[in-house]
Amino acid sequence: MLSEKMNEALNVQANRELYSSYLYLSMSYYFESIKMSGFASWMRVQAGEELVHTLKMLDYVAEAGGRARMMAVEAPRFSWDSPEQAFQHVWDHERMVTGLIHALMGVAISEKDGATKNFLQWYVDEQVEEEESSDAVLSKARAAGNDVSRLQAADRELGQRRFKFPRGFEIFPNLAMLK
Ligand code: FEO
């Protein structure tokens, strides 16, 4: 059974994960607007992953006897000055999220909640991957700068990314159907 404090902290983090999804969708449409469909597709996959992060956390709250509560989602930024600026934003955002996950782990430890601590390890590991991939895309965007042909090559390359559900997790069935 989750403590009230743990329950609330998980709900708040789920809201931040949903905001992340919304932010990357906003970036995806920004890239569509400047005709960079590969970058747009990469961002859409990223938005899908953040939706998985959201639902996985809310499902855990429900399964652990807590109550998943939806909160208002902040409106993300709408536009960026360049692909490099947008990818820098991804890099900054992912580092901020890593800090939030570590703080959440701190709540699990202070609440002596071993089950939630184990559950959150998945997010800790996921953030290592998210930081690596944001490093990689920022480096590509930086290297391309304003060089149109290099930007187009990076756009084609990032457009190859495909969405995959994490093992054992699907978005659409509800919890009862998964049992
Ligand atoms: Fe779910 Fe990219 O943090």
XYZ file of C-alpha atoms and ligand atoms in Angstrom:
182
model
C 0.000 0.000 0.000
C 1.380 3.400 -0.962
C 1.661 6.160 1.604
C -0.244 9.323 0.739
C 3.014 11.149 0.232
C 4.352 8.470 -2.133
C 1.042 8.313 -4.000
C 1.059 12.084 -4.552
C 4.721 12.180 -5.581
C 4.083 9.455 -8.198
C 1.026 11.289 -9.528
C 3.042 14.506 -9.831
C 5.837 12.696 -11.682
C 3.308 11.024 -14.017
C 2.088 14.530 -14.835
C 5.671 15.597 -15.642
C 6.032 12.555 -17.911
C 2.834 13.521 -19.713
C 4.151 17.065 -20.037
C 7.318 15.588 -21.575
C 5.166 13.783 -24.137
C 3.335 17.031 -24.882
C 6.631 18.947 -25.184
C 8.014 16.449 -27.701
C 4.778 16.515 -29.675
C 5.108 20.294 -29.787
C 8.653 19.879 -31.117
C 7.400 17.316 -33.629
C 4.933 19.824 -35.090
C 7.597 22.550 -35.017
C 9.780 20.298 -37.181
C 6.822 19.557 -39.481
C 6.398 23.326 -39.880
C 10.002 23.719 -41.081
C 9.724 20.648 -43.348
C 12.066 18.406 -41.382
C 9.941 15.288 -41.335
C 12.688 12.960 -40.027
C 13.235 15.119 -36.932
C 9.446 15.380 -36.565
C 9.156 11.592 -36.654
C 11.966 11.184 -34.086
C 10.124 13.572 -31.763
C 6.857 11.697 -32.254
C 8.545 8.449 -31.203
C 9.985 10.307 -28.203
C 6.484 11.584 -27.322
C 5.211 7.972 -27.509
C 7.911 6.829 -25.104
C 6.929 9.550 -22.639
C 3.315 8.421 -22.825
C 4.516 4.919 -21.914
C 6.432 6.432 -18.958
C 3.218 8.175 -17.862
C 0.962 5.128 -18.079
C 3.477 2.763 -16.544
C 3.658 5.043 -13.495
C -0.107 5.506 -13.184
C -0.666 1.739 -13.598
C 1.816 1.142 -10.792
C -0.069 3.575 -8.522
C -3.323 1.728 -9.226
C -1.772 -1.721 -8.788
C -0.087 -0.697 -5.527
C -3.428 0.236 -3.977
C -3.113 3.988 -4.519
C -5.228 6.329 -6.583
C -4.075 7.685 -9.937
C -5.062 11.334 -10.176
C -4.942 13.404 -13.359
C -3.720 16.979 -13.120
C -3.624 19.872 -15.551
C -0.828 19.568 -18.072
C 1.234 22.695 -18.641
C 1.298 24.068 -22.189
C 4.738 23.466 -23.687
C 6.771 25.926 -25.691
C 5.520 26.311 -29.248
C 8.525 27.280 -31.332
C 12.348 27.138 -31.451
C 14.891 29.202 -33.392
C 16.694 26.237 -34.943
C 16.910 22.428 -34.827
C 19.968 22.795 -32.610
C 18.015 24.911 -30.118
C 15.202 22.341 -30.019
C 17.636 19.455 -29.442
C 19.426 21.489 -26.777
C 16.016 21.823 -25.105
C 15.596 18.016 -25.216
C 19.036 17.619 -23.627
C 18.252 20.138 -20.848
C 14.805 18.645 -20.285
C 16.074 15.076 -19.931
C 18.657 16.120 -17.373
C 15.953 17.899 -15.409
C 13.776 14.743 -15.534
C 16.688 12.646 -14.271
C 16.838 14.957 -11.247
C 13.088 14.508 -10.679
C 13.404 10.710 -10.830
C 16.247 10.777 -8.327
C 14.179 13.001 -6.019
C 11.273 10.555 -6.345
C 13.604 7.713 -5.441
C 14.519 9.797 -2.379
C 10.845 9.910 -1.365
C 10.579 6.093 -1.729
C 13.642 5.703 0.491
C 12.389 8.147 3.141
C 8.973 6.430 3.112
C 10.736 3.035 3.515
C 8.861 1.846 0.420
C 11.041 -0.907 -1.046
C 8.520 -1.936 -3.720
C 8.352 1.591 -5.155
C 12.116 1.881 -4.949
C 12.412 -1.297 -7.068
C 9.774 -0.021 -9.485
C 11.592 3.307 -9.916
C 14.850 1.604 -10.834
C 13.356 1.068 -14.323
C 13.062 4.872 -14.662
C 16.605 5.421 -13.391
C 17.891 3.035 -16.089
C 15.611 4.580 -18.695
C 17.024 8.036 -17.928
C 20.552 6.785 -18.632
C 19.334 5.818 -22.127
C 17.384 9.057 -22.555
C 20.459 11.118 -21.681
C 22.595 9.116 -24.102
C 20.148 9.541 -26.952
C 19.699 13.280 -26.258
C 23.516 13.664 -26.281
C 23.670 11.883 -29.632
C 20.963 13.937 -31.348
C 22.304 17.225 -29.975
C 25.788 16.380 -31.292
C 24.341 15.684 -34.744
C 22.368 18.930 -34.780
C 25.407 20.897 -33.555
C 27.693 19.337 -36.148
C 25.203 20.218 -38.899
C 24.704 23.809 -37.660
C 23.124 25.777 -40.510
C 24.527 23.551 -43.241
C 21.399 22.533 -45.155
C 22.771 19.342 -46.699
C 24.131 18.092 -43.340
C 20.832 18.947 -41.668
C 18.964 17.023 -44.350
C 21.259 14.023 -43.859
C 20.668 14.132 -40.067
C 16.933 14.499 -40.696
C 16.927 11.354 -42.853
C 18.961 9.441 -40.287
C 16.807 10.373 -37.279
C 13.691 9.594 -39.289
C 14.698 5.900 -39.161
C 13.864 5.668 -35.452
C 10.894 3.395 -34.712
C 8.699 3.143 -31.645
C 8.851 -0.039 -29.558
C 6.852 -0.859 -26.467
C 9.021 -1.889 -23.529
C 8.925 -5.644 -22.899
C 5.746 -6.678 -21.087
C 4.039 -3.320 -21.466
C 1.283 -2.294 -23.844
C -0.612 0.971 -23.692
C -4.059 -0.039 -24.803
C -5.355 -2.929 -22.678
C -6.512 -1.805 -19.264
C -5.036 -3.270 -16.111
C -7.714 -5.961 -15.654
C -7.141 -7.250 -19.191
C -3.440 -7.695 -18.507
C -3.963 -9.999 -15.522
Fe 10.252 10.084 -19.188
Fe 12.312 11.397 -20.981
O 11.663 11.176 -19.290
